[in-house]
Amino acid sequence: MQTLAHFADGGPGPWILFFPLIWAAVVIGGITFLRRTVWRGRGGPRRPSVDDHSPITVLGHRFASGEIDEDEYWRRLSVLDEQFGRTGKGGAA
Protein backbone atom coordinates (compact mmCIF):
# COMPACT_ATOMS: atom_id res chain seq x y z
CA MET A 1 0.00 0.00 0.00
CA GLN A 2 1.35 3.40 -0.96
CA THR A 3 1.23 6.30 1.44
CA LEU A 4 0.97 9.98 0.67
CA ALA A 5 3.42 11.12 -2.04
CA HIS A 6 5.05 7.67 -2.37
CA PHE A 7 6.75 7.57 1.03
CA ALA A 8 8.19 4.11 0.42
CA ASP A 9 9.78 5.23 -2.85
CA GLY A 10 11.81 8.00 -1.23
CA GLY A 11 9.16 10.74 -1.43
CA PRO A 12 8.36 13.18 1.38
CA GLY A 13 5.51 11.09 2.75
CA PRO A 14 3.09 12.62 5.23
CA TRP A 15 5.57 15.45 5.96
CA ILE A 16 4.36 17.17 2.80
CA LEU A 17 1.27 18.25 4.78
CA PHE A 18 3.50 20.10 7.25
CA PHE A 19 4.67 22.75 4.74
CA PRO A 20 1.24 24.31 4.04
CA LEU A 21 0.77 24.59 7.80
CA ILE A 22 4.08 26.45 8.06
CA TRP A 23 3.04 28.87 5.30
CA ALA A 24 -0.34 29.43 6.95
CA ALA A 25 1.43 30.22 10.25
CA VAL A 26 3.76 32.69 8.46
CA VAL A 27 0.83 34.47 6.78
CA ILE A 28 -1.24 34.63 9.99
CA GLY A 29 1.81 35.83 11.94
CA GLY A 30 2.50 38.54 9.35
CA ILE A 31 -1.08 39.78 9.41
CA THR A 32 -1.09 39.79 13.21
CA PHE A 33 2.19 41.73 13.28
CA LEU A 34 0.87 44.32 10.82
CA ARG A 35 -2.38 44.74 12.74
CA ARG A 36 -0.51 45.38 16.00
CA THR A 37 2.03 47.81 14.56
CA VAL A 38 1.47 49.49 11.20
CA TRP A 39 -2.31 49.36 10.89
CA ARG A 40 -3.04 50.27 14.53
CA GLY A 41 -3.45 54.03 13.99
CA ARG A 42 -5.69 53.77 10.93
CA GLY A 43 -9.45 53.44 10.94
CA GLY A 44 -11.50 52.35 13.88
CA PRO A 45 -13.21 54.56 16.38
CA ARG A 46 -11.46 57.75 17.31
CA ARG A 47 -11.22 58.92 20.91
CA PRO A 48 -12.43 62.48 21.36
CA SER A 49 -9.70 64.74 22.58
CA VAL A 50 -10.30 66.18 26.03
CA ASP A 51 -9.56 69.85 26.48
CA ASP A 52 -7.84 70.13 29.87
CA HIS A 53 -8.53 73.85 29.97
CA SER A 54 -12.28 73.77 29.33
CA PRO A 55 -14.36 75.31 32.12
CA ILE A 56 -16.22 72.07 32.86
CA THR A 57 -12.96 70.11 33.15
CA VAL A 58 -11.44 72.74 35.43
CA LEU A 59 -14.58 72.65 37.56
CA GLY A 60 -14.33 68.87 37.79
CA HIS A 61 -10.69 69.10 38.87
CA ARG A 62 -11.54 71.67 41.54
CA PHE A 63 -14.33 69.44 42.88
CA ALA A 64 -12.08 66.37 42.85
CA SER A 65 -9.32 68.19 44.73
CA GLY A 66 -11.77 69.41 47.38
CA GLU A 67 -11.60 73.14 46.61
CA ILE A 68 -15.39 73.33 46.23
CA ASP A 69 -18.20 71.29 47.80
CA GLU A 70 -20.87 69.27 46.01
CA ASP A 71 -23.57 71.96 46.15
CA GLU A 72 -21.29 74.58 44.64
CA TYR A 73 -20.14 72.08 42.01
CA TRP A 74 -23.70 71.35 40.84
CA ARG A 75 -24.66 75.04 40.94
CA ARG A 76 -21.70 76.05 38.80
CA LEU A 77 -22.14 73.05 36.49
CA SER A 78 -25.75 74.05 35.81
CA VAL A 79 -24.59 77.54 34.82
CA LEU A 80 -21.91 76.08 32.54
CA ASP A 81 -24.46 73.67 31.04
CA GLU A 82 -26.66 76.61 30.09
CA GLN A 83 -23.75 78.55 28.65
CA PHE A 84 -22.11 75.75 26.68
CA GLY A 85 -25.25 73.82 25.78
CA ARG A 86 -24.34 70.58 27.47
CA THR A 87 -27.28 68.37 28.43
CA GLY A 88 -27.71 66.17 31.49
CA LYS A 89 -25.72 65.98 34.70
CA GLY A 90 -22.88 63.65 33.73
CA GLY A 91 -20.18 65.09 35.93
CA ALA A 92 -17.07 66.83 34.74
CA ALA A 93 -16.24 65.32 31.40
PDB file of N, CA and C in Angstrom, residues 35 38-47:
ATOM      1  N   ARG A  35      -1.237  44.175  12.018  1.00  0.00           N
ATOM      2  CA  ARG A  35      -2.382  44.742  12.738  1.00  0.00           C
ATOM      3  C   ARG A  35      -1.950  45.392  14.043  1.00  0.00           C
ATOM      4  N   VAL A  38       1.670  48.522  12.279  1.00  0.00           N
ATOM      5  CA  VAL A  38       1.472  49.493  11.198  1.00  0.00           C
ATOM      6  C   VAL A  38       0.029  49.945  11.084  1.00  0.00           C
ATOM      7  N   TRP A  39      -0.907  49.013  11.132  1.00  0.00           N
ATOM      8  CA  TRP A  39      -2.306  49.356  10.888  1.00  0.00           C
ATOM      9  C   TRP A  39      -3.025  49.851  12.129  1.00  0.00           C
ATOM     10  N   ARG A  40      -2.376  49.924  13.270  1.00  0.00           N
ATOM     11  CA  ARG A  40      -3.041  50.271  14.530  1.00  0.00           C
ATOM     12  C   ARG A  40      -3.663  51.664  14.490  1.00  0.00           C
ATOM     13  N   GLY A  41      -2.970  52.661  13.951  1.00  0.00           N
ATOM     14  CA  GLY A  41      -3.451  54.034  13.989  1.00  0.00           C
ATOM     15  C   GLY A  41      -4.495  54.366  12.953  1.00  0.00           C
ATOM     16  N   ARG A  42      -4.751  53.468  12.011  1.00  0.00           N
ATOM     17  CA  ARG A  42      -5.688  53.769  10.933  1.00  0.00           C
ATOM     18  C   ARG A  42      -7.053  53.194  11.220  1.00  0.00           C
ATOM     19  N   GLY A  43      -8.084  53.933  10.820  1.00  0.00           N
ATOM     20  CA  GLY A  43      -9.448  53.438  10.936  1.00  0.00           C
ATOM     21  C   GLY A  43      -9.887  53.259  12.373  1.00  0.00           C
ATOM     22  N   GLY A  44     -10.993  52.622  12.542  1.00  0.00           N
ATOM     23  CA  GLY A  44     -11.498  52.346  13.885  1.00  0.00           C
ATOM     24  C   GLY A  44     -12.054  53.591  14.541  1.00  0.00           C
ATOM     25  N   PRO A  45     -12.642  53.405  15.683  1.00  0.00           N
ATOM     26  CA  PRO A  45     -13.214  54.559  16.383  1.00  0.00           C
ATOM     27  C   PRO A  45     -12.132  55.494  16.909  1.00  0.00           C
ATOM     28  N   ARG A  46     -12.396  56.742  16.819  1.00  0.00           N
ATOM     29  CA  ARG A  46     -11.458  57.750  17.310  1.00  0.00           C
ATOM     30  C   ARG A  46     -11.890  58.197  18.697  1.00  0.00           C
ATOM     31  N   ARG A  47     -10.926  58.397  19.581  1.00  0.00           N
ATOM     32  CA  ARG A  47     -11.225  58.922  20.907  1.00  0.00           C
ATOM     33  C   ARG A  47     -11.307  60.436  20.835  1.00  0.00           C
TER      34      ARG A  47
END
